[in-house]
């Protein structure tokens, strides 16, 4: 038993010099931990900025390829793609989501061609494609579960066919992981991985994302009938257990910083690859404070990352991925 009595036990001894602090560090952040979420738009040669997310761009495919090449050169292993669907392609039923020639499929093919050694994660959910902005089909104001799951399977299949490495359902319908797993298996995509947004909370921190994908203007109501209540924690374990049983290879907790306790519980309970999504609102908050000179940029980013690692996350989706990679290269 170590001596626990002051003054013979002095905790500050181990903090006295940088070198000893470095040796005894319990957790560290690596470039390997980073996944970069990116927004794709139609068109060529012209990016669009997003007011609430400074320096995050909507990229047309031609520019995106160059950006992804640079991200790969920085050491980033995977990207998560999110499409911005032009308003004329949005419908009540979101049918553009499973058009094999839609923007996301074209982006997957182009990136696979140009940067074959980066992992491509694609989002499965209807919200970028629906006029009402919900992640599922709606009837009499109710978001329908099973009919939505059928469409999600079709969406997953066109993405897998286009070359997606990891399918990431972010819709929170019940039973979708099992249905997507069987659809993939039956069509020869048994090697395509599934990263389930297993514990996705109905969070205010998604605001800037909804601006980015232009779904906020049309969103009628909230997403509380499918995304989780921020007050709940045991429920997250049930969600994760179900998704793992249905065939998820990895699970995600979202948002990240306000839900560190959930990351820890999930990692401790299931010991599977667990990801944290530092979402758009977290990005906006940190950037706003840094841009005002209220927080120190590099140190704040690294502290947020180490918090995710300490909580138990194996990987982190973050709009800061390239910034963090650059800091780690310094
Ligand atoms: C929707 C989806 C959302 C995000 C990723 N996929 C928002 C929502 O549920 O409305 C949010 C990501 C972020 O805020 O960065 N399928």
Tab-separated table of C-alpha atoms and ligand atoms in Angstrom:
chain	number	residue	atom	x	y	z
A	1	UNK	CA	0.000	0.000	0.000
A	2	UNK	CA	1.415	3.388	-0.930
A	3	UNK	CA	1.819	5.968	1.718
A	4	UNK	CA	-1.133	8.319	1.525
A	5	UNK	CA	-0.154	10.740	4.251
A	6	UNK	CA	1.041	14.295	3.793
A	7	UNK	CA	3.830	15.459	4.054
A	8	UNK	CA	5.634	12.240	3.015
A	9	UNK	CA	3.199	11.877	0.132
A	10	UNK	CA	3.412	14.962	-2.095
A	11	UNK	CA	1.500	14.755	-5.397
A	12	UNK	CA	3.265	17.801	-6.808
A	13	UNK	CA	6.591	15.941	-7.009
A	14	UNK	CA	5.346	14.163	-10.140
A	15	UNK	CA	4.254	17.435	-11.715
A	16	UNK	CA	7.503	19.296	-11.169
A	17	UNK	CA	9.074	18.999	-14.673
A	18	UNK	CA	7.720	18.520	-18.192
A	19	UNK	CA	9.680	15.298	-18.750
A	20	UNK	CA	8.265	13.521	-15.697
A	21	UNK	CA	4.765	14.754	-16.471
A	22	UNK	CA	5.163	13.308	-19.977
A	23	UNK	CA	6.394	9.936	-18.726
A	24	UNK	CA	3.515	9.376	-16.348
A	25	UNK	CA	0.798	10.618	-18.694
A	26	UNK	CA	-2.120	8.142	-18.608
A	27	UNK	CA	-3.780	9.012	-21.913
A	28	UNK	CA	-2.668	10.525	-25.182
A	29	UNK	CA	-4.130	11.865	-28.353
A	30	UNK	CA	-2.888	10.493	-31.656
A	31	UNK	CA	-3.618	11.432	-35.246
A	32	UNK	CA	-4.885	7.846	-35.536
A	33	UNK	CA	-7.832	8.794	-33.324
A	34	UNK	CA	-9.224	11.387	-35.724
A	35	UNK	CA	-12.108	11.155	-38.155
A	36	UNK	CA	-12.922	14.223	-40.228
A	37	UNK	CA	-16.604	14.957	-41.011
A	38	UNK	CA	-17.065	16.844	-44.308
A	39	UNK	CA	-19.957	18.467	-46.146
A	40	UNK	CA	-20.390	17.899	-49.892
A	41	UNK	CA	-22.342	20.068	-52.342
A	42	UNK	CA	-23.185	19.867	-56.020
A	43	UNK	CA	-21.231	21.920	-58.506
A	44	UNK	CA	-17.570	22.555	-59.204
A	45	UNK	CA	-14.740	24.740	-58.151
A	46	UNK	CA	-16.651	26.786	-55.569
A	47	UNK	CA	-16.821	26.200	-51.805
A	48	UNK	CA	-19.455	27.655	-49.529
A	49	UNK	CA	-18.794	28.803	-45.993
A	50	UNK	CA	-21.124	28.137	-43.061
A	51	UNK	CA	-21.808	31.143	-40.806
A	52	UNK	CA	-22.082	29.206	-37.569
A	53	UNK	CA	-19.020	27.033	-38.312
A	54	UNK	CA	-16.052	29.272	-39.219
A	55	UNK	CA	-13.561	27.563	-41.592
A	56	UNK	CA	-15.818	24.548	-42.138
A	57	UNK	CA	-16.747	24.476	-45.820
A	58	UNK	CA	-19.255	22.839	-48.048
A	59	UNK	CA	-17.054	21.355	-50.756
A	60	UNK	CA	-17.939	20.402	-54.314
A	61	UNK	CA	-16.467	17.004	-55.211
A	62	UNK	CA	-13.528	18.362	-57.257
A	63	UNK	CA	-12.209	20.484	-54.372
A	64	UNK	CA	-13.109	17.865	-51.786
A	65	UNK	CA	-10.745	15.406	-53.457
A	66	UNK	CA	-7.830	17.806	-53.006
A	67	UNK	CA	-8.781	18.486	-49.392
A	68	UNK	CA	-9.084	14.769	-48.643
A	69	UNK	CA	-5.661	14.150	-50.208
A	70	UNK	CA	-4.187	16.756	-47.877
A	71	UNK	CA	-6.025	15.318	-44.883
A	72	UNK	CA	-4.632	11.882	-45.733
A	73	UNK	CA	-1.146	13.387	-46.005
A	74	UNK	CA	-1.635	14.791	-42.495
A	75	UNK	CA	-2.306	11.239	-41.327
A	76	UNK	CA	-6.095	11.279	-41.060
A	77	UNK	CA	-7.422	7.743	-41.535
A	78	UNK	CA	-11.077	8.324	-42.322
A	79	UNK	CA	-13.650	10.899	-43.317
A	80	UNK	CA	-17.394	10.997	-42.651
A	81	UNK	CA	-19.372	12.368	-45.591
A	82	UNK	CA	-22.534	14.482	-45.294
A	83	UNK	CA	-24.382	15.662	-48.397
A	84	UNK	CA	-26.226	18.924	-48.945
A	85	UNK	CA	-29.105	18.023	-51.217
A	86	UNK	CA	-30.358	20.753	-53.506
A	87	UNK	CA	-33.934	21.790	-52.612
A	88	UNK	CA	-35.372	20.528	-55.922
A	89	UNK	CA	-34.244	17.001	-55.009
A	90	UNK	CA	-35.861	16.999	-51.550
A	91	UNK	CA	-39.180	15.166	-51.270
A	92	UNK	CA	-41.535	14.038	-48.514
A	93	UNK	CA	-40.195	10.507	-48.773
A	94	UNK	CA	-36.522	11.389	-49.286
A	95	UNK	CA	-36.231	9.099	-52.294
A	96	UNK	CA	-33.026	10.811	-53.513
A	97	UNK	CA	-31.319	9.027	-50.590
A	98	UNK	CA	-31.250	5.746	-52.498
A	99	UNK	CA	-30.620	7.107	-55.984
A	100	UNK	CA	-27.429	5.228	-56.948
A	101	UNK	CA	-26.214	8.311	-58.771
A	102	UNK	CA	-26.871	10.811	-55.973
A	103	UNK	CA	-24.287	13.301	-54.741
A	104	UNK	CA	-23.002	11.104	-51.946
A	105	UNK	CA	-22.465	8.107	-54.238
A	106	UNK	CA	-20.645	10.259	-56.769
A	107	UNK	CA	-18.485	11.686	-53.992
A	108	UNK	CA	-17.648	8.212	-52.648
A	109	UNK	CA	-16.543	6.986	-56.086
A	110	UNK	CA	-14.457	10.071	-56.804
A	111	UNK	CA	-12.702	9.935	-53.428
A	112	UNK	CA	-12.087	6.175	-53.651
A	113	UNK	CA	-10.517	6.753	-57.055
A	114	UNK	CA	-8.309	9.638	-55.990
A	115	UNK	CA	-7.435	8.649	-52.396
A	116	UNK	CA	-7.927	4.874	-52.183
A	117	UNK	CA	-6.270	4.484	-48.791
A	118	UNK	CA	-8.575	6.703	-46.735
A	119	UNK	CA	-11.611	5.166	-45.029
A	120	UNK	CA	-14.999	6.475	-46.121
A	121	UNK	CA	-17.842	6.589	-43.601
A	122	UNK	CA	-21.291	7.465	-44.886
A	123	UNK	CA	-24.284	8.716	-42.967
A	124	UNK	CA	-27.510	6.749	-43.273
A	125	UNK	CA	-30.588	8.848	-42.445
A	126	UNK	CA	-33.238	10.595	-44.488
A	127	UNK	CA	-32.914	14.145	-43.124
A	128	UNK	CA	-30.689	15.560	-45.873
A	129	UNK	CA	-33.255	14.382	-48.421
A	130	UNK	CA	-36.644	15.165	-46.868
A	131	UNK	CA	-38.609	18.403	-47.265
A	132	UNK	CA	-39.625	18.207	-43.591
A	133	UNK	CA	-36.067	17.659	-42.302
A	134	UNK	CA	-36.870	14.550	-40.278
A	135	UNK	CA	-34.761	11.382	-40.377
A	136	UNK	CA	-37.734	9.224	-41.362
A	137	UNK	CA	-41.015	9.064	-43.238
A	138	UNK	CA	-43.905	10.966	-41.705
A	139	UNK	CA	-47.579	10.056	-41.577
A	140	UNK	CA	-50.079	12.216	-39.673
A	141	UNK	CA	-47.222	13.893	-37.857
A	142	UNK	CA	-45.692	10.597	-36.714
A	143	UNK	CA	-42.209	9.501	-37.798
A	144	UNK	CA	-42.793	5.942	-39.020
A	145	UNK	CA	-40.283	3.323	-37.948
A	146	UNK	CA	-40.497	0.192	-40.085
A	147	UNK	CA	-41.224	1.840	-43.452
A	148	UNK	CA	-38.280	4.170	-42.775
A	149	UNK	CA	-36.004	1.210	-42.041
A	150	UNK	CA	-36.816	-0.220	-45.493
A	151	UNK	CA	-35.598	2.988	-47.117
A	152	UNK	CA	-32.500	3.113	-44.906
A	153	UNK	CA	-31.561	-0.360	-46.184
A	154	UNK	CA	-31.821	0.874	-49.767
A	155	UNK	CA	-29.752	3.917	-48.864
A	156	UNK	CA	-27.071	1.772	-47.224
A	157	UNK	CA	-26.931	-0.482	-50.283
A	158	UNK	CA	-26.297	2.316	-52.797
A	159	UNK	CA	-23.575	3.672	-50.532
A	160	UNK	CA	-21.934	0.252	-50.167
A	161	UNK	CA	-22.149	-0.297	-53.914
A	162	UNK	CA	-20.474	3.071	-54.525
A	163	UNK	CA	-17.584	1.965	-52.283
A	164	UNK	CA	-18.323	3.153	-48.744
A	165	UNK	CA	-16.198	1.313	-46.169
A	166	UNK	CA	-18.320	2.042	-43.116
A	167	UNK	CA	-22.067	2.589	-43.042
A	168	UNK	CA	-23.066	4.856	-40.171
A	169	UNK	CA	-26.804	4.997	-39.462
A	170	UNK	CA	-27.529	8.222	-37.557
A	171	UNK	CA	-31.326	8.057	-37.753
A	172	UNK	CA	-32.162	6.285	-34.446
A	173	UNK	CA	-34.991	4.129	-35.859
A	174	UNK	CA	-35.446	0.843	-33.988
A	175	UNK	CA	-34.168	-2.310	-35.657
A	176	UNK	CA	-32.287	-0.568	-38.421
A	177	UNK	CA	-28.883	-2.068	-37.641
A	178	UNK	CA	-30.143	-5.638	-38.017
A	179	UNK	CA	-32.060	-4.796	-41.175
A	180	UNK	CA	-29.105	-2.997	-42.756
A	181	UNK	CA	-26.713	-5.808	-41.756
A	182	UNK	CA	-28.907	-8.414	-43.494
A	183	UNK	CA	-29.393	-6.216	-46.558
A	184	UNK	CA	-25.632	-5.752	-46.846
A	185	UNK	CA	-24.927	-9.457	-46.308
A	186	UNK	CA	-27.555	-10.594	-48.809
A	187	UNK	CA	-26.058	-8.357	-51.456
A	188	UNK	CA	-22.435	-9.422	-51.078
A	189	UNK	CA	-21.332	-6.573	-48.798
A	190	UNK	CA	-20.535	-8.718	-45.763
A	191	UNK	CA	-17.194	-6.893	-45.387
A	192	UNK	CA	-18.718	-3.434	-45.164
A	193	UNK	CA	-18.574	-2.272	-41.543
A	194	UNK	CA	-21.367	-0.678	-39.507
A	195	UNK	CA	-20.713	2.157	-37.098
A	196	UNK	CA	-23.970	2.714	-35.275
A	197	UNK	CA	-24.936	6.073	-33.845
A	198	UNK	CA	-26.205	4.014	-30.939
A	199	UNK	CA	-26.596	6.705	-28.304
A	200	UNK	CA	-27.604	9.798	-30.178
A	201	UNK	CA	-29.254	12.434	-28.021
A	202	UNK	CA	-31.917	14.955	-29.038
A	203	UNK	CA	-29.403	17.741	-28.597
A	204	UNK	CA	-29.364	21.498	-29.087
A	205	UNK	CA	-25.750	21.141	-30.090
A	206	UNK	CA	-26.738	20.024	-33.619
A	207	UNK	CA	-27.942	23.518	-34.568
A	208	UNK	CA	-24.993	24.553	-36.763
A	209	UNK	CA	-25.039	21.152	-38.558
A	210	UNK	CA	-28.657	21.717	-39.517
A	211	UNK	CA	-27.607	25.112	-40.917
A	212	UNK	CA	-24.763	23.414	-42.765
A	213	UNK	CA	-26.993	20.837	-44.445
A	214	UNK	CA	-29.817	23.369	-44.776
A	215	UNK	CA	-32.346	21.201	-42.979
A	216	UNK	CA	-33.077	23.592	-40.100
A	217	UNK	CA	-35.399	25.914	-42.011
A	218	UNK	CA	-37.734	23.083	-42.854
A	219	UNK	CA	-37.530	21.003	-39.665
A	220	UNK	CA	-41.016	20.717	-38.277
A	221	UNK	CA	-40.939	19.965	-34.572
A	222	UNK	CA	-38.076	18.286	-32.761
A	223	UNK	CA	-36.535	14.832	-32.989
A	224	UNK	CA	-37.461	13.689	-29.483
A	225	UNK	CA	-39.547	10.716	-30.635
A	226	UNK	CA	-36.436	9.008	-31.977
A	227	UNK	CA	-33.323	10.667	-30.533
A	228	UNK	CA	-32.589	10.117	-26.844
A	229	UNK	CA	-33.598	12.239	-23.885
A	230	UNK	CA	-30.486	14.024	-22.527
A	231	UNK	CA	-31.659	13.095	-19.020
A	232	UNK	CA	-31.090	9.374	-19.615
A	233	UNK	CA	-28.017	7.252	-19.213
A	234	UNK	CA	-29.145	3.617	-18.564
A	235	UNK	CA	-31.141	3.877	-21.778
A	236	UNK	CA	-27.907	4.449	-23.711
A	237	UNK	CA	-26.658	1.051	-22.561
A	238	UNK	CA	-29.839	-0.603	-23.869
A	239	UNK	CA	-29.456	1.172	-27.205
A	240	UNK	CA	-25.852	0.013	-27.503
A	241	UNK	CA	-26.710	-3.569	-26.469
A	242	UNK	CA	-29.434	-3.766	-29.124
A	243	UNK	CA	-27.226	-2.371	-31.881
A	244	UNK	CA	-24.351	-4.709	-31.032
A	245	UNK	CA	-26.756	-7.664	-31.003
A	246	UNK	CA	-28.072	-6.623	-34.382
A	247	UNK	CA	-24.562	-6.548	-35.839
A	248	UNK	CA	-22.963	-3.149	-35.259
A	249	UNK	CA	-19.154	-3.379	-35.374
A	250	UNK	CA	-18.630	-0.086	-33.573
A	251	UNK	CA	-20.784	2.388	-31.692
A	252	UNK	CA	-20.961	6.148	-31.421
A	253	UNK	CA	-21.953	8.506	-28.647
A	254	UNK	CA	-23.177	11.899	-29.766
A	255	UNK	CA	-22.637	14.722	-28.795
A	256	UNK	CA	-19.305	14.182	-27.057
A	257	UNK	CA	-18.292	16.754	-24.439
A	258	UNK	CA	-21.690	16.999	-22.674
A	259	UNK	CA	-21.941	13.162	-22.645
A	260	UNK	CA	-18.535	12.022	-21.393
A	261	UNK	CA	-20.245	9.943	-18.703
A	262	UNK	CA	-22.066	7.986	-21.418
A	263	UNK	CA	-18.818	7.296	-23.279
A	264	UNK	CA	-17.328	5.931	-20.071
A	265	UNK	CA	-20.307	3.753	-19.205
A	266	UNK	CA	-20.558	2.319	-22.721
A	267	UNK	CA	-16.829	1.595	-22.952
A	268	UNK	CA	-16.731	-0.009	-19.510
A	269	UNK	CA	-19.804	-2.127	-20.122
A	270	UNK	CA	-19.218	-3.372	-23.683
A	271	UNK	CA	-15.498	-2.956	-24.408
A	272	UNK	CA	-16.132	-2.476	-28.125
A	273	UNK	CA	-14.713	0.240	-30.398
A	274	UNK	CA	-16.458	3.359	-29.146
A	275	UNK	CA	-16.501	6.679	-30.943
A	276	UNK	CA	-17.353	10.165	-29.801
A	277	UNK	CA	-18.761	12.819	-32.121
A	278	UNK	CA	-17.668	16.330	-31.201
A	279	UNK	CA	-20.649	17.881	-32.952
A	280	UNK	CA	-21.215	21.136	-34.782
A	281	UNK	CA	-22.361	23.061	-31.687
A	282	UNK	CA	-19.265	22.010	-29.775
A	283	UNK	CA	-17.158	23.202	-32.700
A	284	UNK	CA	-19.076	26.489	-32.868
A	285	UNK	CA	-18.704	27.113	-29.138
A	286	UNK	CA	-14.974	26.490	-29.036
A	287	UNK	CA	-14.340	28.451	-32.218
A	288	UNK	CA	-16.419	31.412	-31.071
A	289	UNK	CA	-14.502	31.630	-27.812
A	290	UNK	CA	-11.121	31.201	-29.532
A	291	UNK	CA	-11.955	33.732	-32.256
A	292	UNK	CA	-12.829	36.241	-29.532
A	293	UNK	CA	-9.561	35.593	-27.755
A	294	UNK	CA	-11.406	34.163	-24.747
A	295	UNK	CA	-9.874	30.699	-25.019
A	296	UNK	CA	-6.513	29.579	-26.336
A	297	UNK	CA	-7.079	27.663	-29.572
A	298	UNK	CA	-4.537	24.822	-29.645
A	299	UNK	CA	-4.636	24.082	-25.923
A	300	UNK	CA	-8.437	24.042	-25.856
A	301	UNK	CA	-8.684	21.646	-28.802
A	302	UNK	CA	-6.167	19.295	-27.250
A	303	UNK	CA	-7.892	19.408	-23.882
A	304	UNK	CA	-11.228	18.512	-25.469
A	305	UNK	CA	-9.556	15.591	-27.267
A	306	UNK	CA	-7.816	14.259	-24.189
A	307	UNK	CA	-11.139	14.419	-22.338
A	308	UNK	CA	-12.717	12.117	-24.950
A	309	UNK	CA	-9.791	9.716	-24.736
A	310	UNK	CA	-9.811	9.722	-20.944
A	311	UNK	CA	-13.548	9.022	-20.961
A	312	UNK	CA	-12.855	5.930	-23.068
A	313	UNK	CA	-13.356	6.925	-26.704
A	314	UNK	CA	-11.239	5.031	-29.227
A	315	UNK	CA	-11.818	7.519	-32.003
A	316	UNK	CA	-13.301	10.989	-32.341
A	317	UNK	CA	-15.246	12.567	-35.158
A	318	UNK	CA	-14.370	16.219	-35.086
A	319	UNK	CA	-14.516	19.196	-37.434
A	320	UNK	CA	-11.167	20.112	-35.838
A	321	UNK	CA	-9.530	16.925	-37.190
A	322	UNK	CA	-7.117	18.740	-39.495
A	323	UNK	CA	-6.284	21.398	-36.902
A	324	UNK	CA	-5.517	18.726	-34.327
A	325	UNK	CA	-3.403	16.744	-36.796
A	326	UNK	CA	-1.407	19.913	-37.499
A	327	UNK	CA	-0.917	20.587	-33.789
A	328	UNK	CA	0.290	16.999	-33.312
A	329	UNK	CA	2.772	17.425	-36.182
A	330	UNK	CA	4.320	20.535	-34.580
B	1	LIG	C1	-28.879	13.658	-38.802
B	1	LIG	C2	-27.547	14.073	-38.294
B	1	LIG	C3	-27.329	15.149	-37.438
B	1	LIG	C4	-25.976	15.223	-37.224
B	1	LIG	C5	-25.364	14.186	-37.936
B	1	LIG	N1	-26.372	13.477	-38.587
B	1	LIG	C6	-28.249	16.186	-36.897
B	1	LIG	C7	-29.587	15.858	-36.456
B	1	LIG	O1	-29.850	14.798	-35.884
B	1	LIG	O2	-30.438	16.712	-36.690
B	1	LIG	C8	-25.341	16.275	-36.363
B	1	LIG	C9	-23.893	16.436	-36.426
B	1	LIG	C10	-23.397	17.696	-35.869
B	1	LIG	O3	-24.116	18.473	-35.209
B	1	LIG	O4	-22.210	17.969	-36.084
B	1	LIG	N2	-29.038	12.411	-39.305
